Coordinates of C-alpha atoms and ligand atoms in Angstrom, one line a residue:
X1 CA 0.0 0.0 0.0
X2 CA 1.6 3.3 -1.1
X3 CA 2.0 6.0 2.2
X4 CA -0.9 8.1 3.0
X5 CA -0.6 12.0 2.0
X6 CA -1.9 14.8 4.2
X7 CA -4.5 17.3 2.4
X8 CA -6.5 19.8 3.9
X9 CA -9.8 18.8 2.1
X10 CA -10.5 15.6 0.0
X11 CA -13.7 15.8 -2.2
X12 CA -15.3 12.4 -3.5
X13 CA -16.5 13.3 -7.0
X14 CA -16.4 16.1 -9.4
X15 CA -19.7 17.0 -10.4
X16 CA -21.2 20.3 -10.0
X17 CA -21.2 20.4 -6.2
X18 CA -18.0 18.2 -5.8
X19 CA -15.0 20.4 -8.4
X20 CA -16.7 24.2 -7.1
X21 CA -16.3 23.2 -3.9
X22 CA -12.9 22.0 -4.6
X23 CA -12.1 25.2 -6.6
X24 CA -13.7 26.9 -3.6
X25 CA -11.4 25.6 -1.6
X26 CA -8.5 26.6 -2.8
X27 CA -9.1 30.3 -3.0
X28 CA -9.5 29.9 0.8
X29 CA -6.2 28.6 1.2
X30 CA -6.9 24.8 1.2
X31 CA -5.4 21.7 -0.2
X32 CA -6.7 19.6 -2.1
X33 CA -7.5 16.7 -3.7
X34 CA -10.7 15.0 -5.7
X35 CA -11.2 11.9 -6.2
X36 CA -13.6 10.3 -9.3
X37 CA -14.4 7.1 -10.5
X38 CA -15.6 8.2 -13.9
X39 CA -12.8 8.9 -16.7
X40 CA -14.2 12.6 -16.9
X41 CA -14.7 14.8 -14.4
X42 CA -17.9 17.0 -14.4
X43 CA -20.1 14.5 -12.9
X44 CA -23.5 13.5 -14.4
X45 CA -24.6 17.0 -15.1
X46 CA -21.4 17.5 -17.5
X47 CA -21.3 13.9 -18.7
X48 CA -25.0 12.6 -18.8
X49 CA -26.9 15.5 -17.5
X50 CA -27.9 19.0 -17.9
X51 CA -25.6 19.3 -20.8
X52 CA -26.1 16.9 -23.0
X53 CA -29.9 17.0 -22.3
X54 CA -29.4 20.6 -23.4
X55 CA -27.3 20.0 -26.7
X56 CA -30.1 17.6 -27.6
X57 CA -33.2 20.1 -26.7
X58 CA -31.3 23.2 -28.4
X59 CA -30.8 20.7 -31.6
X60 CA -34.1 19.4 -31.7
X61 CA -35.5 22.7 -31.1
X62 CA -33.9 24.3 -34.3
X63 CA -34.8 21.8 -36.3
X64 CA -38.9 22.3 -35.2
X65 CA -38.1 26.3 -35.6
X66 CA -36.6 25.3 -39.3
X67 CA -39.4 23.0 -40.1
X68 CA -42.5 24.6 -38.5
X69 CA -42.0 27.8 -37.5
X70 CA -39.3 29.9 -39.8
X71 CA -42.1 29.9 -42.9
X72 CA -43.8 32.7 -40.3
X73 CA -41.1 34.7 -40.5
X74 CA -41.0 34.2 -44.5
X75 CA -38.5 31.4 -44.2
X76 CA -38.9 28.5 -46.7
X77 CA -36.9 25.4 -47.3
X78 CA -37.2 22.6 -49.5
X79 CA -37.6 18.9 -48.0
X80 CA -35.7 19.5 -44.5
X81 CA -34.3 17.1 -42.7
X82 CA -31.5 16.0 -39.9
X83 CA -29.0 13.8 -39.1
X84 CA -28.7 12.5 -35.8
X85 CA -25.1 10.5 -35.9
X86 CA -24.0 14.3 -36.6
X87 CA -26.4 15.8 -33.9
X88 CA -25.1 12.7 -31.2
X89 CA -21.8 14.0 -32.6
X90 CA -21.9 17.8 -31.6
X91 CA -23.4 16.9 -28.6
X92 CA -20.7 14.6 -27.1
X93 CA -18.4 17.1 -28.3
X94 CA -20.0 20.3 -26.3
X95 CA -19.4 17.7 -23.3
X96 CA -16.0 17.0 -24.2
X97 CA -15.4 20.4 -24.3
X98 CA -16.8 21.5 -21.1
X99 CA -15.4 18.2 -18.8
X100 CA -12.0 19.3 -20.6
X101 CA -12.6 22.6 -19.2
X102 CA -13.5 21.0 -15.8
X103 CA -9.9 19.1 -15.8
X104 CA -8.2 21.9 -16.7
X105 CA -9.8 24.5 -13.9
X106 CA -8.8 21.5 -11.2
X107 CA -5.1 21.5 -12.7
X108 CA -4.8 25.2 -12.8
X109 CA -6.0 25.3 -9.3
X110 CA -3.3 23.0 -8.3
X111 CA -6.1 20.6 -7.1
X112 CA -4.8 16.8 -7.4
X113 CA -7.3 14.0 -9.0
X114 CA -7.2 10.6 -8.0
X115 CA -8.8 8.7 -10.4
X116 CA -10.2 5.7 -8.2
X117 CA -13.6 4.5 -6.4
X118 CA -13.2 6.2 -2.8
X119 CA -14.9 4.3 0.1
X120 CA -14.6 6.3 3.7
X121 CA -11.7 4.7 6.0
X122 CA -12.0 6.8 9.1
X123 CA -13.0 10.4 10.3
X124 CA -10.1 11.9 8.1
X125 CA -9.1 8.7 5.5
X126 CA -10.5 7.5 2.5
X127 CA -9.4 4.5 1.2
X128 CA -9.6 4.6 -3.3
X129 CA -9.3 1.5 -5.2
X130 CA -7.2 2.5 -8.7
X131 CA -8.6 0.9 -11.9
X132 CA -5.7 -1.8 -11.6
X133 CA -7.4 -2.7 -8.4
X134 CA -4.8 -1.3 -6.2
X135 CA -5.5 0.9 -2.9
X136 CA -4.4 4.3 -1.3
X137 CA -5.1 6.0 1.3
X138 CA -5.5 9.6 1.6
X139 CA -5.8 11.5 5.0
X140 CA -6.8 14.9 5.1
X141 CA -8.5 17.4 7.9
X142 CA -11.9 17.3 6.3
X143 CA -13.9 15.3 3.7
X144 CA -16.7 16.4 1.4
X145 CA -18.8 13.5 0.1
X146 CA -20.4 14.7 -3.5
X147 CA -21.0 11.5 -5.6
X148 CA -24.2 12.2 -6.3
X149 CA -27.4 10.4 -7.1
X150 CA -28.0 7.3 -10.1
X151 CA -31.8 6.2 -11.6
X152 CA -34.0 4.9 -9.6
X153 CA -34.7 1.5 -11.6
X154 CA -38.0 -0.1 -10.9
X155 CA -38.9 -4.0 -10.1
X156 CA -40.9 -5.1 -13.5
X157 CA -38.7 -2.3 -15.6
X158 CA -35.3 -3.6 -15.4
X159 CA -32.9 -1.3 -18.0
X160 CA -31.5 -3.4 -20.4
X161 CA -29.6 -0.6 -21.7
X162 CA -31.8 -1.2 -25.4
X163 CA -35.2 -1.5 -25.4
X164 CA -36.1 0.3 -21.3
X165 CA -33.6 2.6 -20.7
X166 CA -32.5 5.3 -18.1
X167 CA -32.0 8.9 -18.9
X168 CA -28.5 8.2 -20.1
X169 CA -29.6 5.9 -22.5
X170 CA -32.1 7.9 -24.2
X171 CA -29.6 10.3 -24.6
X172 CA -28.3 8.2 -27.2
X173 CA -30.3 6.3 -29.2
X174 CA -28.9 5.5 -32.6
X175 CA -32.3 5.6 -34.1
X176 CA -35.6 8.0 -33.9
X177 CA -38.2 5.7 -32.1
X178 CA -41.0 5.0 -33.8
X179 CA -43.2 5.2 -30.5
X180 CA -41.4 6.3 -27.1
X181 CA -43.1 5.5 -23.7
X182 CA -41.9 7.5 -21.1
X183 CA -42.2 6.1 -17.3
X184 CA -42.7 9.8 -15.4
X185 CA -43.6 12.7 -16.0
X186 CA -40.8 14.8 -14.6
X187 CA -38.8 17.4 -15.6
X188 CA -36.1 14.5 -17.1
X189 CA -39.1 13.1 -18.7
X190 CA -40.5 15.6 -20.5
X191 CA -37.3 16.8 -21.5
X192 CA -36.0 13.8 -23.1
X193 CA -39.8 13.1 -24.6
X194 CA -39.3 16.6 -26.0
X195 CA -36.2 15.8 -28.0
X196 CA -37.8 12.4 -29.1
X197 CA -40.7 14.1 -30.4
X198 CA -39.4 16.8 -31.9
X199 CA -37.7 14.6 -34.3
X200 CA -40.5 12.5 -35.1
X201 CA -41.0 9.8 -32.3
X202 CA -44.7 9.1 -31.1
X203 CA -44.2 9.7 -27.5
X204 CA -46.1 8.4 -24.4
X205 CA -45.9 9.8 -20.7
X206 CA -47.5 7.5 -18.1
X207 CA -47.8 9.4 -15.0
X208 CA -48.9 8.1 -11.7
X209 CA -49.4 11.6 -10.0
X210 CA -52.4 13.5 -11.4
X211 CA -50.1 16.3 -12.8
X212 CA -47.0 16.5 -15.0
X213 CA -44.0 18.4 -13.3
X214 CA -46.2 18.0 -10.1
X215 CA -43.8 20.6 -7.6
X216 CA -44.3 23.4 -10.2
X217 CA -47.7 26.1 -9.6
X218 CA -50.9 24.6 -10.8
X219 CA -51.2 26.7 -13.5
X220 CA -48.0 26.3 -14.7
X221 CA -47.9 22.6 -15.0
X222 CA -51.1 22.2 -16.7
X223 CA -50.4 25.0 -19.2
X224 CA -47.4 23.0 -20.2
X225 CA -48.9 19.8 -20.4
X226 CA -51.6 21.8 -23.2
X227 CA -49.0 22.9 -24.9
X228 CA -47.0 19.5 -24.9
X229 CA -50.3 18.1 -26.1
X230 CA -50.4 20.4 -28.8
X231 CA -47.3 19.8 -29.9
X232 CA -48.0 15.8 -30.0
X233 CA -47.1 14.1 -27.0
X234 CA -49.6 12.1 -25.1
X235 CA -50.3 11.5 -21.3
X236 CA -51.6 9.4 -19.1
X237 CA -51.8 10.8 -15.9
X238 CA -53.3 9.3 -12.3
X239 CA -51.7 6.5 -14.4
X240 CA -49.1 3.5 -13.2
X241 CA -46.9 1.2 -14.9
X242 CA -46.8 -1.9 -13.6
X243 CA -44.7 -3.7 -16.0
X244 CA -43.2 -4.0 -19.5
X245 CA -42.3 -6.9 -21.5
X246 CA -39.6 -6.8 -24.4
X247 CA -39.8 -9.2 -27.1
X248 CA -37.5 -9.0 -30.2
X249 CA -36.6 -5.5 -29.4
X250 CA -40.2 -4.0 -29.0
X251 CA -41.6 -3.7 -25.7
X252 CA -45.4 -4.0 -24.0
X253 CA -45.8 -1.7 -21.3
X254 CA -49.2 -2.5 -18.9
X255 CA -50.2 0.7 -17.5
X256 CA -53.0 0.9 -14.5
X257 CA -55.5 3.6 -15.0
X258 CA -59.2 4.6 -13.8
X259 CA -60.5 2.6 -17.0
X260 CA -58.3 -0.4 -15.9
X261 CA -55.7 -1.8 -17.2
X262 CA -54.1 -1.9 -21.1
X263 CA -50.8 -1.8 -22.9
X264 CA -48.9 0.5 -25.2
X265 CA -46.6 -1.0 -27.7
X266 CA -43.4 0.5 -28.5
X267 CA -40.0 0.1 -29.3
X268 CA -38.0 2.3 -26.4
X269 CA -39.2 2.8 -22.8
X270 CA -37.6 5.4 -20.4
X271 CA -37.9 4.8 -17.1
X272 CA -37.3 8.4 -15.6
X273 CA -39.5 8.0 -12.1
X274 CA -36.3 9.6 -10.1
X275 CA -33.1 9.4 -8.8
X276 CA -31.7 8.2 -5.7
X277 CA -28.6 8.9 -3.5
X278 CA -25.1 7.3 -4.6
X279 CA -24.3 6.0 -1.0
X280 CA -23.3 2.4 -1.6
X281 CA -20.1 1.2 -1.3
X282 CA -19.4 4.7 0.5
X283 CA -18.4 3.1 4.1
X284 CA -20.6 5.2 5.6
X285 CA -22.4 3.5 9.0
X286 CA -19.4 2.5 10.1
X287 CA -17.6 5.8 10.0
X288 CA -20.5 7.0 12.1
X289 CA -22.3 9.0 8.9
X290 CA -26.1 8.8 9.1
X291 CA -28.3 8.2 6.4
X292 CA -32.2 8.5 6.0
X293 CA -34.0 5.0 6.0
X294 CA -36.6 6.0 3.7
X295 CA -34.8 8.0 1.2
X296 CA -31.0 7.0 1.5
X297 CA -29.8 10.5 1.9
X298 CA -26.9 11.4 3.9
X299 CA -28.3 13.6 7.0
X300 CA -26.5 16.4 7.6
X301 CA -26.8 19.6 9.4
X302 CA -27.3 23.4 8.7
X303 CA -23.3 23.6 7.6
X304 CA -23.6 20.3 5.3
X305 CA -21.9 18.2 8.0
X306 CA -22.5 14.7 8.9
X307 CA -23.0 13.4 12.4
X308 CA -18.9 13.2 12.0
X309 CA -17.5 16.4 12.4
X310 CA -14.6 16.1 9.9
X311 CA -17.2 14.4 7.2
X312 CA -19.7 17.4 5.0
X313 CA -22.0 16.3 2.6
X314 CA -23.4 18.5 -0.4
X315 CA -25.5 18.2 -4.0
X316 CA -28.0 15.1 -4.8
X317 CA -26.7 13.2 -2.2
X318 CA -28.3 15.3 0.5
X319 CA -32.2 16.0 0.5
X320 CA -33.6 19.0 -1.4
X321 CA -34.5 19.3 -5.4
X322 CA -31.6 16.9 -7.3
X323 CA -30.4 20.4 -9.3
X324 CA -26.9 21.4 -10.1
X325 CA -26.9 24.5 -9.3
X326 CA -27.9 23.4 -6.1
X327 CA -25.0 21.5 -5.4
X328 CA -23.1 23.8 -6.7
X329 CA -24.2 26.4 -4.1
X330 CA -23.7 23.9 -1.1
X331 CA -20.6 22.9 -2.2
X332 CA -19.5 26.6 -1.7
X333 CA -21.6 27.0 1.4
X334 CA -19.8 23.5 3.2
X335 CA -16.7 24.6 2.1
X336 CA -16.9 28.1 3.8
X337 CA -18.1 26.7 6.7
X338 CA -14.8 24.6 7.0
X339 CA -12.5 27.6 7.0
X340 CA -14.6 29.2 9.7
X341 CA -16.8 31.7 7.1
X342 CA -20.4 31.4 7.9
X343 CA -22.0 29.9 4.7
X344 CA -25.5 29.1 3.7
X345 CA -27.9 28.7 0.7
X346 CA -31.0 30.2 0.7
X347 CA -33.7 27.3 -0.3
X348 CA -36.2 29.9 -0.9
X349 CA -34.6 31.6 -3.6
X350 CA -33.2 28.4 -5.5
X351 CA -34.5 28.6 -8.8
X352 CA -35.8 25.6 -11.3
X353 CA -36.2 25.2 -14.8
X354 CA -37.8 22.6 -17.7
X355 CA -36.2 22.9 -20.8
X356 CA -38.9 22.1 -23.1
X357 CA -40.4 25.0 -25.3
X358 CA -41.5 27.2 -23.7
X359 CA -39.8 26.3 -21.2
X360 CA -41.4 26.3 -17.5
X361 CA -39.5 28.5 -14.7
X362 CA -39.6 29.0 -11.0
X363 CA -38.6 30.1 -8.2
X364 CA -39.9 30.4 -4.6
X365 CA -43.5 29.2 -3.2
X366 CA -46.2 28.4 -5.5
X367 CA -49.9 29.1 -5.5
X368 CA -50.8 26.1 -3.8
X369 CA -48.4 26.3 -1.2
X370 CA -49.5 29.8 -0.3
X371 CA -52.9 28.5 0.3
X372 CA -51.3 25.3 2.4
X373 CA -49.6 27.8 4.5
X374 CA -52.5 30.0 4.9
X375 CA -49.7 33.1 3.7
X376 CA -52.1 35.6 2.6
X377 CA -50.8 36.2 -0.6
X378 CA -52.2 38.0 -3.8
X379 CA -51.1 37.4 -7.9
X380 CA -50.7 38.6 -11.0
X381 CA -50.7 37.6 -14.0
X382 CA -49.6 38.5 -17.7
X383 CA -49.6 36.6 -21.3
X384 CA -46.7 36.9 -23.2
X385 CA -49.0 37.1 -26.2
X386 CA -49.6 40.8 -24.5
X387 CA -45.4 41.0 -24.8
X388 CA -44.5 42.9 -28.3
X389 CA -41.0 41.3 -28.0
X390 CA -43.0 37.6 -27.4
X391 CA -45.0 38.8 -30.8
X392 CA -42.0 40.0 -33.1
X393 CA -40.5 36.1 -32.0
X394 CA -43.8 34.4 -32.6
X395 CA -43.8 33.2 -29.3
X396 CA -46.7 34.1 -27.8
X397 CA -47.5 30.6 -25.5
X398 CA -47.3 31.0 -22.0
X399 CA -47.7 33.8 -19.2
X400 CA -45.7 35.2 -15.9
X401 CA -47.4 34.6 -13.0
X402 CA -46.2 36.4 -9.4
X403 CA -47.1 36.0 -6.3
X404 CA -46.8 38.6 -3.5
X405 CA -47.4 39.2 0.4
X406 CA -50.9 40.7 0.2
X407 CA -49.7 42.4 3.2
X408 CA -45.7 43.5 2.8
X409 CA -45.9 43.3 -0.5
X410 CA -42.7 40.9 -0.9
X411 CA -42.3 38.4 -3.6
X412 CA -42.7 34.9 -2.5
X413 CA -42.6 33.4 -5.5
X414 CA -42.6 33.4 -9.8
X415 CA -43.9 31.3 -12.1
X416 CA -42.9 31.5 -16.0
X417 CA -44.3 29.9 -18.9
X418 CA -42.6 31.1 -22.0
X419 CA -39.9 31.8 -24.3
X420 CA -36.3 32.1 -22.4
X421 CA -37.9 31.2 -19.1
X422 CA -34.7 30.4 -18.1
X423 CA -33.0 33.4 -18.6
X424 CA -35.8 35.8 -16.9
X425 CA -36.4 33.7 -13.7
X426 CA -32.3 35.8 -12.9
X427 CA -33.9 38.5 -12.5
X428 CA -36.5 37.3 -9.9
X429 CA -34.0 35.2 -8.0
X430 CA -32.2 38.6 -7.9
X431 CA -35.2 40.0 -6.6
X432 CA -36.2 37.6 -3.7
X433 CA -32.0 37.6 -2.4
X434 CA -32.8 41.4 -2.2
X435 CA -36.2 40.8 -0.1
X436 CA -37.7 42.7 -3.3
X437 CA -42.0 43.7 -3.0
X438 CA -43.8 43.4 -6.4
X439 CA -43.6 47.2 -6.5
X440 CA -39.6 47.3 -7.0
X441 CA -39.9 45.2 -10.4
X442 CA -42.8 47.0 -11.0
X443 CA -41.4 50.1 -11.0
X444 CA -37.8 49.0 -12.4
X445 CA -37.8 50.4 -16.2
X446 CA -37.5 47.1 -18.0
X447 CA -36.6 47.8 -21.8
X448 CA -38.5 47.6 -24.8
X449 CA -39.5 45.3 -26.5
X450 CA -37.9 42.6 -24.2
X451 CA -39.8 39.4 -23.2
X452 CA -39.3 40.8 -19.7
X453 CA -41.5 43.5 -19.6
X454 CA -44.6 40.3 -19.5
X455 CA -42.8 40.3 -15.5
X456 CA -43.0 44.2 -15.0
X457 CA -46.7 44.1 -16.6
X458 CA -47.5 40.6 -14.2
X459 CA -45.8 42.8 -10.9
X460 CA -48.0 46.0 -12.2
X461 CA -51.2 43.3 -12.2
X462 CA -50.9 42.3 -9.1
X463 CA -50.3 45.8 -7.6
X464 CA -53.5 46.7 -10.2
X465 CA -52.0 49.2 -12.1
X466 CA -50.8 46.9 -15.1
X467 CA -51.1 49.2 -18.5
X468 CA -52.0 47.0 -20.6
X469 CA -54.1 44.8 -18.9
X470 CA -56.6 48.0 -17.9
Ligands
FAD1 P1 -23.0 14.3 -9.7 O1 -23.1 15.3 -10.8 O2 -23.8 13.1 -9.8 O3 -21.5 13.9 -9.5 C1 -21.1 12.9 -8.6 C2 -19.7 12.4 -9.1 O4 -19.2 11.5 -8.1 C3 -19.7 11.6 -10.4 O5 -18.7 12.1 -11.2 C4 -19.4 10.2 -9.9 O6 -18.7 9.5 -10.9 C5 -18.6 10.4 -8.7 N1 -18.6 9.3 -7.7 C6 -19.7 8.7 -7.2 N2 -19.3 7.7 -6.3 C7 -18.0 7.8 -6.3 C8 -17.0 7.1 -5.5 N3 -17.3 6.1 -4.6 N4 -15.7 7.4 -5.7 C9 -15.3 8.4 -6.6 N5 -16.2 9.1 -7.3 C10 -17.5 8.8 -7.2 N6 -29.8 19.8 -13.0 C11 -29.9 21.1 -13.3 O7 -29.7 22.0 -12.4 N7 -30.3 21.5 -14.6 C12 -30.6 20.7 -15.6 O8 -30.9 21.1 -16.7 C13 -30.4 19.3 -15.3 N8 -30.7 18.4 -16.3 C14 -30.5 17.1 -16.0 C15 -30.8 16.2 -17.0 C16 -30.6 14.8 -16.8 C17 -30.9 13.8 -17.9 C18 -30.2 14.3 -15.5 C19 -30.0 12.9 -15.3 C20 -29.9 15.2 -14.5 C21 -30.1 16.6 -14.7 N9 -29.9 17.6 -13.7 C22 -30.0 18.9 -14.0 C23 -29.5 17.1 -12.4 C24 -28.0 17.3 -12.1 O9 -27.3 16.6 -13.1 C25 -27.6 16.9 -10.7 O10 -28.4 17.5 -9.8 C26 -26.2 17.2 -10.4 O11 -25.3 16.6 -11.4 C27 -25.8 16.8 -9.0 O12 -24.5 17.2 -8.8 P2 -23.6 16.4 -7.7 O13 -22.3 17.1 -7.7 O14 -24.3 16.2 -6.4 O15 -23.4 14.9 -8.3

């Protein structure tokens, strides 16, 4: 066994919570080393998450403009069409790009990466096995687990890796599916179903909840389902699977619904019903590291440390929404905390996005939970067909909806349906970090035309002065 080295932190994986952290780190003086299993750093948002998810959506999403929507604008072409070894192609190469990024910010950062499977050995050791099955140990003051989360895989659904697949494998299929059925109707699901469809799949989403993206507002989650609909997918919702047979590379899904039972034939299945925490193998129990029973999550406490002092835990492995940019955050927060700097993320402001088109945005409490809460509360609301920016794009779907104190005033949450969601929930994150009321966005000059102004207009409604809404 090779002798143990001394670091001040040692972070097991380099996804989005484990290499900031690291980075993190080391602007606070720290050494440090990560350690990953995979070949490429990044984790599974670089490698099989966020980004390729995104490369696919943006592809598939041009394509649909090209096809559909460009002969609005006066934009014809003759017999379009796409190629999806080249599409796979740019796609694994935007995450080539960005992991080799990732490898190189650890490098310049001085940060050492074991490549290895890390298992904890004590309070301050963790033991790695090297792919030639060798060990080392590696000691170091503290130790920030970050390895993340894996597919849950249901009993009845095995993956096979061909015909029922996780989100990784739908993220390259050689082939368009003739019919797609997709178990859950999250935000991975209706993502991935998205890309499918766009390119010409039939697709499916059996839902057991009686919503699609259930923890977004009402409103907003049965807008998007309309507009999915309209755009060709289909859903069955209050709906379960309870198995799926694959025969000569088709499968027969049996779903459970009010009318009974039935199957859907089709030739790809992706299971996508959630993820769970990547614990095993971890060592944990007998280090003294507590997990939940029910959901496998390492517990930790307001600083991201386990019931071990030395031992912090961030990202998907811990409860809360299975995000990056949550991790991301944590990891920064643990890290702080470990040279002494108060850190902290603040949940309420933690935004979330699905990238279909339009895509669906939020941040902060939703309708329903005002109501749970018995917060009084008041809301308003406004279309982006009333946007002149949305108009001029030909994106008119979808609205901004805002929810206030009816009291103070303050913002407690935002709800977006619409073109570059995404990129206008900033602004309300920026506004609930600053404790903003409806009245400061309302009275902020947004310019014109911008597809923000639909937020200034949906802060005017709910403070009743909106312009055009009079
Ligand atoms: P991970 O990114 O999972 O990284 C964990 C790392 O630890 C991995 O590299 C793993 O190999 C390594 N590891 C695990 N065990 C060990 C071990 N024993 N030894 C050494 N290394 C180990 N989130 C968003 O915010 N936006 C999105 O658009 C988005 N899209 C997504 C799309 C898909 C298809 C999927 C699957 C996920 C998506 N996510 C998205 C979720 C996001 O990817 C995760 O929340 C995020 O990656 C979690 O970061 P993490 O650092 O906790 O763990």
């Amino acid at each position: 066994m090779a002798e143990a080295k001394e670091y001040d932190l040692i972070v097991v994986g380099t996804g989005p919570g484990g290499y900031v952290a690291a980075v993190r780190a080391v602007q606070l003086g720290f050494t440090v080393a990560c350690v990953e299993k995979e070949a490429r750093p990044g984790g599974v948002c670089l490698n099989v998450g966020c980004i390729p998810s995104k490369a696919l959506l943006d592809s598939s999403e041009h394509f649909i403009q090209a096809k559909e929507k460009f002969q609005d604008h006066g934009i014809r072409f003759e017999g379009i069409s796409f190629d999806l070894t080249a599409m796979m192609k740019r796609k694994d190469k935007v995450v080539a790009d960005l992991t080799d990024q990732v490898r190189k910010l650890l490098e310049r950062n001085a940060i050492d990466i074991v490549s290895g499977t890390a298992s904890l050995a004590g309070p301050h050791e963790v033991a790695v096995i090297t792919e030639g099955g060798g060990e080392r140990i590696l000691k170091a003051k503290n130790i920030l687990l970050a390895t993340g989360s894996a597919p849950i895989e249901v009993p009845g659904q095995a993956f096979d890796g061909k015909v029922i697949v996780d989100s990784t494998g739908a993220l390259s299929f050689d082939a368009v599916p003739d019919h797609l059925v997709v178990v859950g109707g999250g935000y991975i699901g209706l993502e991935l179903g998205s890309v499918w469809r766009r390119l010409g799949a039939a697709v499916t989403v059996v839902e057991m909840l009686p919503r699609i993206a259930a923890t977004l507002d009402g409103h907003v989650n049965r807008a998007l389902e309309r507009v999915l609909k309209k755009q060709g997918m289909t859903f069955h919702l209050n709906t379960r699977v309870s198995g799926a047979e694959v025969k000569d590379g088709k499968a027969a899904v049996t779903i459970e619904g009010k009318d009974g039972s039935s199957t859907l034939a089709c030739d790809r299945v992706l299971v996508a019903v959630g993820r769970r925490p990547l614990t095993r193998g971890l060592n944990l129990e007998p280090v003294g590291v507590e997990t939940d029973e029910r959901t496998g999550h390492v517990r930790v406490n307001s600083r991201y440390q386990t019931r071990v002092d030395s031992i912090y835990a961030v990202g998907d492995l811990i409860p809360g929404p299975a995000l990056a940019h949550k991790a991301s955050a944590e990891g920064v927060a643990a890290v702080e905390n470990m040279a002494g700097i108060p850190g902290e993320v603040n949940y309420d402001a933690l935004p979330a996005v699905v990238y279909t088109w339009p895509e669906a945005a939020s941040v902060g409490i939703t309708e329903e939970t005002a109501k749970e809460r018995k917060i009084p509360y008041c809301t308003g609301t406004y279309p982006f067909s009333g946007a002149a920016r949305a108009r001029c794009m030909g994106e008119t779907e979808g609205f901004v909806k805002l929810i206030c104190h009816s009291r103070t005033d303050r913002i407690l949450g935002v709800h977006i349906l619409g073109p570059h969601a995404a990129e206008m929930i900033a602004e309300c994150v920026l506004a609930m970090e600053f404790g903003a009321g409806s009245e400061d966005i309302a009275r902020a000059v947004h310019g014109h035309p911008t597809l923000s102004e639909a937020l200034m207009e949906a802060a005017q409604a709910a403070r009743k002065c909106s312009i055009y809404t009079s």
